[in-house]
Coordinates of C-alpha atoms in Angstrom, one line a residue:
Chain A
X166 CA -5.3 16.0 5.5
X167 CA -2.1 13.7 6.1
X168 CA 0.4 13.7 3.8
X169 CA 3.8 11.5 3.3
X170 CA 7.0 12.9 1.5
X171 CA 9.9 11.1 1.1
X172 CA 12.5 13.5 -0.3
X173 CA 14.8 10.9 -1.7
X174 CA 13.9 9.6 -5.5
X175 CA 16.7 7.4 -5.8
X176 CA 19.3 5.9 -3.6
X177 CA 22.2 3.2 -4.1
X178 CA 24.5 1.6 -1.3
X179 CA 27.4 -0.8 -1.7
X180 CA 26.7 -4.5 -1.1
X181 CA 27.0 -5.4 2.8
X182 CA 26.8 -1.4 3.7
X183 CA 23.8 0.6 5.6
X184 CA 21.6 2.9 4.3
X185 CA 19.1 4.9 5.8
X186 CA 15.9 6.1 3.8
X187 CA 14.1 9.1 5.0
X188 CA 10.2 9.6 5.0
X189 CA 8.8 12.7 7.0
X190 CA 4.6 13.2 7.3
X191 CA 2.4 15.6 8.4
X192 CA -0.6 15.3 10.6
X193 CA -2.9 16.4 13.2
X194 CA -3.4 13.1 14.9
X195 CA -1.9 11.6 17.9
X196 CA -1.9 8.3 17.1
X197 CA -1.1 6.6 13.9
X198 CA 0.8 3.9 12.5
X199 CA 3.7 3.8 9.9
X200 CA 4.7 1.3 7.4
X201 CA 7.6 0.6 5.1
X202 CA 6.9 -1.0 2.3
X203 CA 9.2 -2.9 -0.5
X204 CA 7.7 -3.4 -3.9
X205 CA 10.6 -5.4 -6.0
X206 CA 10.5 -5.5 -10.0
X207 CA 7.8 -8.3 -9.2
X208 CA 5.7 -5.3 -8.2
X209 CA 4.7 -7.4 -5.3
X210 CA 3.9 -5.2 -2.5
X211 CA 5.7 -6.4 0.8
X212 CA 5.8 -5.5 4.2
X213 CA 8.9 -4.7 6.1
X214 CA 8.3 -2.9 9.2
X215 CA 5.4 -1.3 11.5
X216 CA 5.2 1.2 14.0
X217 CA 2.6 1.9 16.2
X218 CA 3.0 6.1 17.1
X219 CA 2.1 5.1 21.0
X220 CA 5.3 3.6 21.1
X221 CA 8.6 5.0 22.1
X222 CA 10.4 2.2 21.0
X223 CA 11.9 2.2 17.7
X224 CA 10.6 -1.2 15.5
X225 CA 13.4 -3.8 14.1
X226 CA 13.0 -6.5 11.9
X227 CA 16.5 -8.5 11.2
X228 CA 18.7 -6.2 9.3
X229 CA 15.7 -3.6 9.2
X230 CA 15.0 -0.5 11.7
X231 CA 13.1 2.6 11.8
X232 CA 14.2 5.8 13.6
X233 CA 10.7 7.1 14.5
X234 CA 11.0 10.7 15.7
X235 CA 7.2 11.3 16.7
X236 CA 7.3 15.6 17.7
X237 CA 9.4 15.9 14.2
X238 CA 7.1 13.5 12.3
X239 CA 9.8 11.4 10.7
X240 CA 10.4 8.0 9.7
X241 CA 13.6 6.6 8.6
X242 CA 14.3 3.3 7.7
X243 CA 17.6 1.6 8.0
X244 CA 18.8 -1.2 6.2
X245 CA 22.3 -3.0 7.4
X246 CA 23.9 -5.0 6.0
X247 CA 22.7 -4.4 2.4
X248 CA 22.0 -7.6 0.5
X249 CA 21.6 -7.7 -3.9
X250 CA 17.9 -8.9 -2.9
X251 CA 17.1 -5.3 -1.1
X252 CA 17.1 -3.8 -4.6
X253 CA 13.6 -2.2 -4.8
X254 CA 11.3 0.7 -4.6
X255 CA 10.8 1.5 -1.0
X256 CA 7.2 3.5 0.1
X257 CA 6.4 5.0 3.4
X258 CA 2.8 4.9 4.4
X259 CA 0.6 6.3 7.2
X260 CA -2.8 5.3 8.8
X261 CA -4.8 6.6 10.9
X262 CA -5.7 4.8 14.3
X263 CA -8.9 6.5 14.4
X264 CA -12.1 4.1 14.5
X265 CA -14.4 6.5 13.6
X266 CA -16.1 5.6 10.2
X267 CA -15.5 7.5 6.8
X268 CA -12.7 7.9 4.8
X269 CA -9.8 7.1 7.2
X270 CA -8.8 3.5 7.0
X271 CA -6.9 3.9 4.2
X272 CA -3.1 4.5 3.4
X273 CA -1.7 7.3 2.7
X274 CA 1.7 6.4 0.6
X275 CA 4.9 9.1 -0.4
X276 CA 6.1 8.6 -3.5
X277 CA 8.9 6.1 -2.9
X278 CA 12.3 5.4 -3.0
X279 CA 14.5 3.5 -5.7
X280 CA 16.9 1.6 -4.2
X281 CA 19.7 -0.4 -6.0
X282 CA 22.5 -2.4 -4.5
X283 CA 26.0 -2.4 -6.1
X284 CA 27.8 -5.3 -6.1
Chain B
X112 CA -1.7 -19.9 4.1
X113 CA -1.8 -18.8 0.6
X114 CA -1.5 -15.2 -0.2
X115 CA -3.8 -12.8 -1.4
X116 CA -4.4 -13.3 -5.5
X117 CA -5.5 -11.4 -8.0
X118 CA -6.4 -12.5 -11.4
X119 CA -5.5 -11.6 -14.0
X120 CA -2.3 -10.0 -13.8
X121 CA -1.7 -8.3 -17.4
X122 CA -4.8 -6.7 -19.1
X123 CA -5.2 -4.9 -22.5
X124 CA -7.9 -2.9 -23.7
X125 CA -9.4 0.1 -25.7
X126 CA -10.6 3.0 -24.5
X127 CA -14.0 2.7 -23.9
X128 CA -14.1 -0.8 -22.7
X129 CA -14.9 -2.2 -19.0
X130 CA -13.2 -4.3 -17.3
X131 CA -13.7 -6.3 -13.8
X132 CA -10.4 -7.2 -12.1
X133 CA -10.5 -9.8 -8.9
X134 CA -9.1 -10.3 -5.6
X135 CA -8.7 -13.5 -3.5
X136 CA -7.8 -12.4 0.1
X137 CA -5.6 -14.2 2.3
X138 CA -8.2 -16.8 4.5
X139 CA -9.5 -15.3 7.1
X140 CA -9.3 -12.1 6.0
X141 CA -12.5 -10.1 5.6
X142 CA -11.4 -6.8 4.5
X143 CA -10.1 -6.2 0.8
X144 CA -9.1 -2.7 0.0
X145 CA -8.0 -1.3 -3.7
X146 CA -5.1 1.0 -4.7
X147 CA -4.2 2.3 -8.3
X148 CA -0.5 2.9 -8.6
X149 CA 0.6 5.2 -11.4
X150 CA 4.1 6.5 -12.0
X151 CA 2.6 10.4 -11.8
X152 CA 0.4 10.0 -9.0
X153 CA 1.8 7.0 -6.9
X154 CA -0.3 4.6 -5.3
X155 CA -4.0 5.8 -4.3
X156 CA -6.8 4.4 -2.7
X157 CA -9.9 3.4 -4.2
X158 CA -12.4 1.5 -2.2
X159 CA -12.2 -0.5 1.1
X160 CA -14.6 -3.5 1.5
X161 CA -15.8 -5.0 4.5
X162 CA -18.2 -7.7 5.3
X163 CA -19.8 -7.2 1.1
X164 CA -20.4 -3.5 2.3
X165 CA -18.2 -0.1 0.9
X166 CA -16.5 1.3 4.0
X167 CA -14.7 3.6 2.4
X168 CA -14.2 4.9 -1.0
X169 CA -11.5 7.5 -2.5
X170 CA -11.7 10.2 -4.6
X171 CA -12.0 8.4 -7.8
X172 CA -15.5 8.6 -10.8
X173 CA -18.4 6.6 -10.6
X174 CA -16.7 4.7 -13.1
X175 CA -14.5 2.9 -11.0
X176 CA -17.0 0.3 -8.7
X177 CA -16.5 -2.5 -6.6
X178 CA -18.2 -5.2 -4.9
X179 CA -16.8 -7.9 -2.2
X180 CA -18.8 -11.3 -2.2
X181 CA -19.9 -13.6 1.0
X182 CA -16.4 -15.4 0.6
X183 CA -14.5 -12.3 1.2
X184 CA -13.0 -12.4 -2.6
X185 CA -13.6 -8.6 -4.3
X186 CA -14.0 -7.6 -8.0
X187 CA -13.6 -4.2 -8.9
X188 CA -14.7 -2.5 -12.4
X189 CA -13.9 0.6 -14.1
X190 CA -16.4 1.3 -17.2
X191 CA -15.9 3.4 -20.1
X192 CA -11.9 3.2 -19.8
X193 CA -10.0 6.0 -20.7
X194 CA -6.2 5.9 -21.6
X195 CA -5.7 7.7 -17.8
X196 CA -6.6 4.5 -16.6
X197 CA -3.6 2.5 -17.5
X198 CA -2.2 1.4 -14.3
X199 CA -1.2 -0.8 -11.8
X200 CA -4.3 -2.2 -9.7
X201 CA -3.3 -3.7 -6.4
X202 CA -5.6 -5.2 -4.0
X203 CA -4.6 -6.0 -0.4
X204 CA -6.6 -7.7 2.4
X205 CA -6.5 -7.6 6.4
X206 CA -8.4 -9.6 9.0
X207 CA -10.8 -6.4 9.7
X208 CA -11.9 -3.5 9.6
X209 CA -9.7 -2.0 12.4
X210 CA -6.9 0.5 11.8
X211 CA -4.9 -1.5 13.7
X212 CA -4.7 -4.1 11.5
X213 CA -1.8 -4.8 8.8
X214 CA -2.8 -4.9 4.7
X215 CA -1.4 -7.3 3.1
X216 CA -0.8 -7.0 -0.8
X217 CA -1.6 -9.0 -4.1
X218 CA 0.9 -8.6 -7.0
X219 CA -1.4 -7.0 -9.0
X220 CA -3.5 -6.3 -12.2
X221 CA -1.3 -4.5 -14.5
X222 CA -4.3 -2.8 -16.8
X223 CA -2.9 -1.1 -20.2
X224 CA -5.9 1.3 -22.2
X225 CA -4.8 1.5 -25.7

């Protein structure tokens, strides 16, 4: 079964810095996707990046970039450029690109990072 | 385009109790999955809908159910609550069925069991 750590609980960068988020997984599978996800005190889960596995190319959206190491199964996400409105909890989540029925469409989330900007 | 909606967002009740939460998905969109997020066990899946039929469903009781309409909107119901329950019920929706595609989320159904 997949599974989806991310090994930091809690994380804080100054205003205007970077900081990078880690999230490793486990599978068997050769292709995949991988999602981060913000959910803000509004609880309102929100996309912020996608990666399909076939691709070498690292995903970037604005201030927002992954470092997808496929052979070590990690997935970081780096945010530049920190702005107060970043403040949130941050998941990593996994799916399967399998089309095969049963129980694979679903995602499979880590536990999240906290992450607050200081001022 | 409107976003996906669910109703209603804050929910009391007793153990023992049913409830029947709803999601609106985006327009368009014709799959609506489920997730329970609790702060112990983080955010789970429940049930994926497709075209008014269970695709999938996660390792949750019988008492947890759901149902998708012609419209694409879902309801999902958990009978006989129990105080375990208590949690925050998020919905998202995607064009289809594929893997491929991107979930998109609702703000959620924040259920308490007293």
């Amino acid at each position: 079964a997949q599974t989806v750590t991310q090994s930091q609980p809690e994380m804080s960068v100054q205003e205007a810095e970077t900081v990078t988020l880690s999230c490793t997984y486990d599978t068997s599978e050769s292709d995949y996707y991988l999602f981060w996800y913000k959910q803000p005190p509004s609880r309102q889960m929100i996309l912020v990046i996608r990666q399909e596995a076939y691709k070498q190319q690292n995903a970037t959206e604005n201030r927002f970039s992954v470092n997808f190491q496929k052979a070590a199964k990690s997935f970081s996400l780096k945010i530049s450029d920190s702005q107060l409105g970043d403040a949130a909890m941050y998941f990593c989540a996994y799916r399967t690109a399998l089309v095969n029925a049963g129980n694979n469409r679903k995602l499979i989330w880590g536990l999240g990072t906290s992450l607050a900007v200081n001022p | 385009k409107a976003g996906v909606t669910q109703t209603p967002r804050y929910l009391i009740k007793t153990r023992g109790q049913q409830v029947t939460l709803s999601c609106s998905p985006i327009s368009g969109h014709r799959s609506v999955s489920w997730y329970q997020q609790t702060p112990g066990q983080g955010l789970q899946f429940l049930f994926e809908y497709f075209s008014e039929t269970q695709r999938n469903k996660g390792n949750f009781p019988g008492r947890f159910s759901g149902r998708q309409f012609s419209n694409s909107r879902s309801e999902m119901n958990v009978s006989t609550l129990e105080l375990g329950d208590s949690a925050l019920y998020l919905c998202a929706s995607s064009r289809s069925q594929g893997t491929q595609e991107t979930q998109y989320f609702g703000p959620g159904t924040r259920l308490l069991v007293l």
